[in-house]
Short mmCIF file of C-alpha atoms in Angstrom, two decimals:
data_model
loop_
_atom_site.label_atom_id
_atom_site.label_comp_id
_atom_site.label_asym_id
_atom_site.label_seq_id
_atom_site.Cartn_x
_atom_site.Cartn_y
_atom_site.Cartn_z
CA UNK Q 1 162.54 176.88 191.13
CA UNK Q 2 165.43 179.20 190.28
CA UNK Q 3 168.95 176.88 189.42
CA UNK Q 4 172.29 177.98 190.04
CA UNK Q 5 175.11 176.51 187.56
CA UNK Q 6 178.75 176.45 188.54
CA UNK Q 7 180.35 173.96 185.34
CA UNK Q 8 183.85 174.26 186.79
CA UNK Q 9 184.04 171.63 190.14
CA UNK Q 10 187.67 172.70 190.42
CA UNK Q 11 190.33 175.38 189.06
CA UNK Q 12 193.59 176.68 190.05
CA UNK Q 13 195.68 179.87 189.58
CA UNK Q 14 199.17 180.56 190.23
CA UNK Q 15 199.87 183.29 193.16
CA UNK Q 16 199.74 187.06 191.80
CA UNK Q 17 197.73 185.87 188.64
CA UNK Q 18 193.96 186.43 187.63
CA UNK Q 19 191.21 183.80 187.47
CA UNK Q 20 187.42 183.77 186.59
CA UNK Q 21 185.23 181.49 188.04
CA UNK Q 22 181.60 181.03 186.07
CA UNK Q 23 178.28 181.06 187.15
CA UNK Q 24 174.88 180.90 185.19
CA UNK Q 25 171.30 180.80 186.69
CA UNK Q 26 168.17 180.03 185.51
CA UNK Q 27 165.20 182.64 186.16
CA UNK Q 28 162.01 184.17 184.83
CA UNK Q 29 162.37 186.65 187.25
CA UNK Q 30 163.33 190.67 186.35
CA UNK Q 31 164.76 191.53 190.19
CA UNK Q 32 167.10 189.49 191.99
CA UNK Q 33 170.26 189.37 194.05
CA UNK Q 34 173.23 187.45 193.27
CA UNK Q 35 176.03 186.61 195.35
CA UNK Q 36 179.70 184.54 195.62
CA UNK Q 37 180.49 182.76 198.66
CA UNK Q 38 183.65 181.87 200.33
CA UNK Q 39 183.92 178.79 201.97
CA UNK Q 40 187.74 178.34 203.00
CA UNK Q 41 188.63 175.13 204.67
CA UNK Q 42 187.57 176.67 207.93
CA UNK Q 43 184.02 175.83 206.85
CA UNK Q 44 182.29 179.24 207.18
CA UNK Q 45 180.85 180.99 204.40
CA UNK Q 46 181.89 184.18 203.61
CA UNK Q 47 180.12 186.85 201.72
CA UNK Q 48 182.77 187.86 199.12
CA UNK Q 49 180.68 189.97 196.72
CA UNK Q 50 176.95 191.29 195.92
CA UNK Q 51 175.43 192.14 192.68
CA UNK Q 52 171.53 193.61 192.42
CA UNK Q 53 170.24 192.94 189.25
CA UNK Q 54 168.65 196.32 188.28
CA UNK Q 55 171.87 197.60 188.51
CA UNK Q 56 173.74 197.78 185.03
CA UNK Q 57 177.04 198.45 187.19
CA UNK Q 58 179.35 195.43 187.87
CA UNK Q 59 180.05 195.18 191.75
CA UNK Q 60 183.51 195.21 192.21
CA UNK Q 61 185.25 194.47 196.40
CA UNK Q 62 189.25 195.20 196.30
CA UNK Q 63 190.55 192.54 194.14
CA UNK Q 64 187.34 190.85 193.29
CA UNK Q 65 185.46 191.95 190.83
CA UNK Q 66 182.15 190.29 188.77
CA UNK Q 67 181.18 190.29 185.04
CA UNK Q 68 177.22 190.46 185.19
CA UNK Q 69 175.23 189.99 182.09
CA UNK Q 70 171.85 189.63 182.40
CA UNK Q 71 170.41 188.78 179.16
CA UNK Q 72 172.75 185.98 179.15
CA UNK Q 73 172.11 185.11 183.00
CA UNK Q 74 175.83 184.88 183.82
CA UNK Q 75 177.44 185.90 186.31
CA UNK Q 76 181.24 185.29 186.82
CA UNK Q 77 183.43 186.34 189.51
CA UNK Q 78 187.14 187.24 189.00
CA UNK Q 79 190.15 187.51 191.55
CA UNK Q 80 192.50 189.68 190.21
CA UNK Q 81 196.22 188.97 192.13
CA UNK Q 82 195.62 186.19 193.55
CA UNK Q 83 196.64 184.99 197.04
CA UNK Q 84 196.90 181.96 198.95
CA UNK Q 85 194.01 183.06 201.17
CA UNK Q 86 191.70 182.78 198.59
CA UNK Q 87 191.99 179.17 197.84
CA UNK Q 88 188.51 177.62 199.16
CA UNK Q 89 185.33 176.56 197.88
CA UNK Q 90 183.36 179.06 196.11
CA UNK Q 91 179.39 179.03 195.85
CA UNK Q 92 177.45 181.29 193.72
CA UNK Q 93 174.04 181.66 195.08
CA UNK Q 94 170.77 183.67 193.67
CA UNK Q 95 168.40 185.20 195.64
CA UNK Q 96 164.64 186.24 194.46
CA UNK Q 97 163.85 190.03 195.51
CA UNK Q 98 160.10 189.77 195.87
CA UNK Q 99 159.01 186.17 195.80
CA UNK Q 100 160.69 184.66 199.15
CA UNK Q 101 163.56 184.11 200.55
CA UNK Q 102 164.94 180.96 199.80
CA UNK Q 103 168.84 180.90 198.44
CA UNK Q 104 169.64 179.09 195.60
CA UNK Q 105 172.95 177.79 195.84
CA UNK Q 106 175.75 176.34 193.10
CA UNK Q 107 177.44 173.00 193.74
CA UNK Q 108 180.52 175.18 194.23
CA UNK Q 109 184.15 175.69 192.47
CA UNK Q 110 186.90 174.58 193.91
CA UNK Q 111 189.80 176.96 193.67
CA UNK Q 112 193.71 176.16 194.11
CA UNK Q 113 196.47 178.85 194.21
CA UNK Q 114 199.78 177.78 193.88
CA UNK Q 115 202.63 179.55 195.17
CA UNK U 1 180.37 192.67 215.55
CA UNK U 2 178.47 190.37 216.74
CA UNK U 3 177.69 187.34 214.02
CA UNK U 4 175.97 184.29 214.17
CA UNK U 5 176.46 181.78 217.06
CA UNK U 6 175.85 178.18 216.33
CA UNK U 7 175.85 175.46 219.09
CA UNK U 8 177.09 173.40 219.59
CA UNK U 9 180.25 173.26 216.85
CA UNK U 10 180.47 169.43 216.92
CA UNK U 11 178.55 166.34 218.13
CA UNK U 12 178.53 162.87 217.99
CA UNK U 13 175.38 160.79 218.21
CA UNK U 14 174.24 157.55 217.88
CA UNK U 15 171.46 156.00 215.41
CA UNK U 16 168.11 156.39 216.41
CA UNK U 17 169.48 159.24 218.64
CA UNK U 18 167.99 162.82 219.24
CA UNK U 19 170.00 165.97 218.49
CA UNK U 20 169.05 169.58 219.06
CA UNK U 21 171.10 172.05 217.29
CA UNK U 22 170.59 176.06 218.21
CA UNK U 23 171.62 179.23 216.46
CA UNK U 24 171.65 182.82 217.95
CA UNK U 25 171.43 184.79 214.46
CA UNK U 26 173.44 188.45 214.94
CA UNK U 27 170.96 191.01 216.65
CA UNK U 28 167.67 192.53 215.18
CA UNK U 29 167.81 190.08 212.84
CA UNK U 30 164.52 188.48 212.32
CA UNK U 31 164.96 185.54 209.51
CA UNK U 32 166.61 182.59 210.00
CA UNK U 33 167.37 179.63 207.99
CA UNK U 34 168.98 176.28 208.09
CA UNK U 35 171.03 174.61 205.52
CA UNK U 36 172.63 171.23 205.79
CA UNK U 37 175.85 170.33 203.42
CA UNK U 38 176.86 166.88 203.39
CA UNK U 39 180.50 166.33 202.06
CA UNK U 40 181.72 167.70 198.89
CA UNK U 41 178.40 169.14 198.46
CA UNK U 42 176.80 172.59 198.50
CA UNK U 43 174.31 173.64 201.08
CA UNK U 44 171.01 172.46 200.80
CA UNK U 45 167.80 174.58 202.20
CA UNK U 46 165.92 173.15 205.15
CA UNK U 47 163.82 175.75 206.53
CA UNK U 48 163.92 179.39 207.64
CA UNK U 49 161.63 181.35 209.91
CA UNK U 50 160.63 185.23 209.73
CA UNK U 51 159.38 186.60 213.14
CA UNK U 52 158.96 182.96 214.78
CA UNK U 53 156.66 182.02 211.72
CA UNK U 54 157.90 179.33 209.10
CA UNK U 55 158.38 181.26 206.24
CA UNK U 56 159.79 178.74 203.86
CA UNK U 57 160.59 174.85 203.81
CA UNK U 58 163.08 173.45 201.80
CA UNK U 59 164.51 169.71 201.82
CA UNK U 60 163.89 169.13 205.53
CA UNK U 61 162.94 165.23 206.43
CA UNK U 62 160.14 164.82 208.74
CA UNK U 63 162.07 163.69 211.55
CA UNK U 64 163.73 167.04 211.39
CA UNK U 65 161.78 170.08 213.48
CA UNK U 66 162.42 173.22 213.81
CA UNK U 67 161.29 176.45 215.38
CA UNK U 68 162.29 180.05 216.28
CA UNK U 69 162.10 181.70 219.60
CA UNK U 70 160.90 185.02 220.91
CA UNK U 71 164.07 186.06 221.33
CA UNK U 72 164.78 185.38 217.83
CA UNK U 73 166.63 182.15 218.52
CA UNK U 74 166.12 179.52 216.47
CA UNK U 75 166.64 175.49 217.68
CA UNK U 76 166.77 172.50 214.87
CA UNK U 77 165.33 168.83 216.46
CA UNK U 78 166.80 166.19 214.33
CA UNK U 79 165.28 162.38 216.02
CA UNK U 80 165.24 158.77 214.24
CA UNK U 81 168.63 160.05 213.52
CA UNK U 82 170.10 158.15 210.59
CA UNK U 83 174.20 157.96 209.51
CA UNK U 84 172.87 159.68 206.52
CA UNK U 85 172.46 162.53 208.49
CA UNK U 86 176.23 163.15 209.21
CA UNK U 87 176.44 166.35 207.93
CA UNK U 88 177.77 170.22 208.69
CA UNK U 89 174.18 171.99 209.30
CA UNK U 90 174.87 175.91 208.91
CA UNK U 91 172.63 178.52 210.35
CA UNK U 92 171.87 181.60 208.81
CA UNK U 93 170.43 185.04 209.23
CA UNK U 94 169.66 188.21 207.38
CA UNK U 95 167.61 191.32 208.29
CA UNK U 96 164.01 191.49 206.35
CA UNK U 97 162.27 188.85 205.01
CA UNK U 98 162.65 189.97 201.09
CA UNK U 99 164.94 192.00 199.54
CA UNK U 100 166.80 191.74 202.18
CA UNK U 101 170.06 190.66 200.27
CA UNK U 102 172.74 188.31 201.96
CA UNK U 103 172.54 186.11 204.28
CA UNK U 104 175.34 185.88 207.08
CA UNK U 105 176.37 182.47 208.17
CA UNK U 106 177.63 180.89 211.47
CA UNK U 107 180.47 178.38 211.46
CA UNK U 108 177.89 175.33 211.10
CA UNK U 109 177.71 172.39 213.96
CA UNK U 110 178.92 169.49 212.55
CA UNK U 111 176.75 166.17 213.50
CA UNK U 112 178.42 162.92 213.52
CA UNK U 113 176.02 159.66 213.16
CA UNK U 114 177.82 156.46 214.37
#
């Protein structure tokens, strides 16, 4: 099974500033998806951003952007001007294109902005 | 638009107790899955169901069921339940079995186990 790898349980960023969260996966698969969830203290998950792996392109949403490297099976997310609507959980979660449709989900990063 | 409705948002049982959680995924979606995320935790995958079938089963304990609906409706049967249980159990739906890309999540029931 694929594994998802968040090694930061908890960061923090002041207001208006930038911060990269990390995520590595394990796979022997050449087509995936990989995604960042949002889980504010509301409890839903959020979509925040997409990436396809057969796409070179790294998928960038407004002030969230990701730094995808495949060879290396990374794949960090990073919140430029940060707000205090963004502080929540965050997952990052892999999804196989072909071979079913279970997500694989990280054990989440915990991010704090203060004001 | 219309997302994912989850009933109901919060419920208290006792052990040994039966508890039947539902999920309406958003429309013409066909796949639904189940995820249950005990405190501080991530989600973890209990089952998910492509055109009423099972498609895939995850962590799910036997005394968990589940099952989706013509309508596309799916309903989770938890019985024996335990305090263990207590958790936020999050529905989920996407379009397409594969390659389908992200899931979209309801607000989660939470189940209390006294």
């Amino acid at each position: 099974a694929q594994t998802v790898t968040q090694s930061q349980p908890e960061m923090s960023v002041q207001e208006a500033e930038t911060v990269t969260l990390s995520c590595t996966y394990d796979t022997s698969e050449s087509d995936y998806y990989l995604f960042w969830y949002k889980q504010p203290p509301s409890r839903q998950m959020i979509l925040v951003i997409r990436q396809e792996a057969y796409k070179q392109q790294n998928a960038t949403e407004n002030r969230f952007s990701v730094n995808f490297q495949k060879a290396a099976k990374s794949f960090s997310l990073k919140i430029s001007d940060s707000q205090l609507g963004d502080a929540a959980m965050y997952f990052c979660a892999y999804r196989s294109r072909f071979t079913g449709n279970q997500f694989y989900f990280g054990t989440g990063t915990s991010l704090t902005v203060i004001p | 638009a219309a997302g994912v409705i989850q009933s109901p948002r919060h419920l208290i049982k006792e052990k040994r107790e039966t508890a039947t959680l539902k999920c309406y995924p958003i429309p013409r979606h066909d796949t639904v899955y189940w995820y249950q995320q005990g405190p501080g935790q991530d989600p973890q995958f209990l089952i998910s169901f492509y055109e009423k079938m099972q498609s895939d089963k995850g962590s799910i304990p036997d005394r968990f069921s589940a099952q989706q609906f013509s309508d596309y409706h799916s309903e989770l049967n938890m019985s024996s339940l335990e305090l263990g249980d207590s958790a936020l159990y999050f529905c989920a739906s996407s379009l397409g079995r594969q390659g389908a890309g992200e899931l979209f999540f309801g607000e989660g029931s939470r189940l209390t186990v006294l």
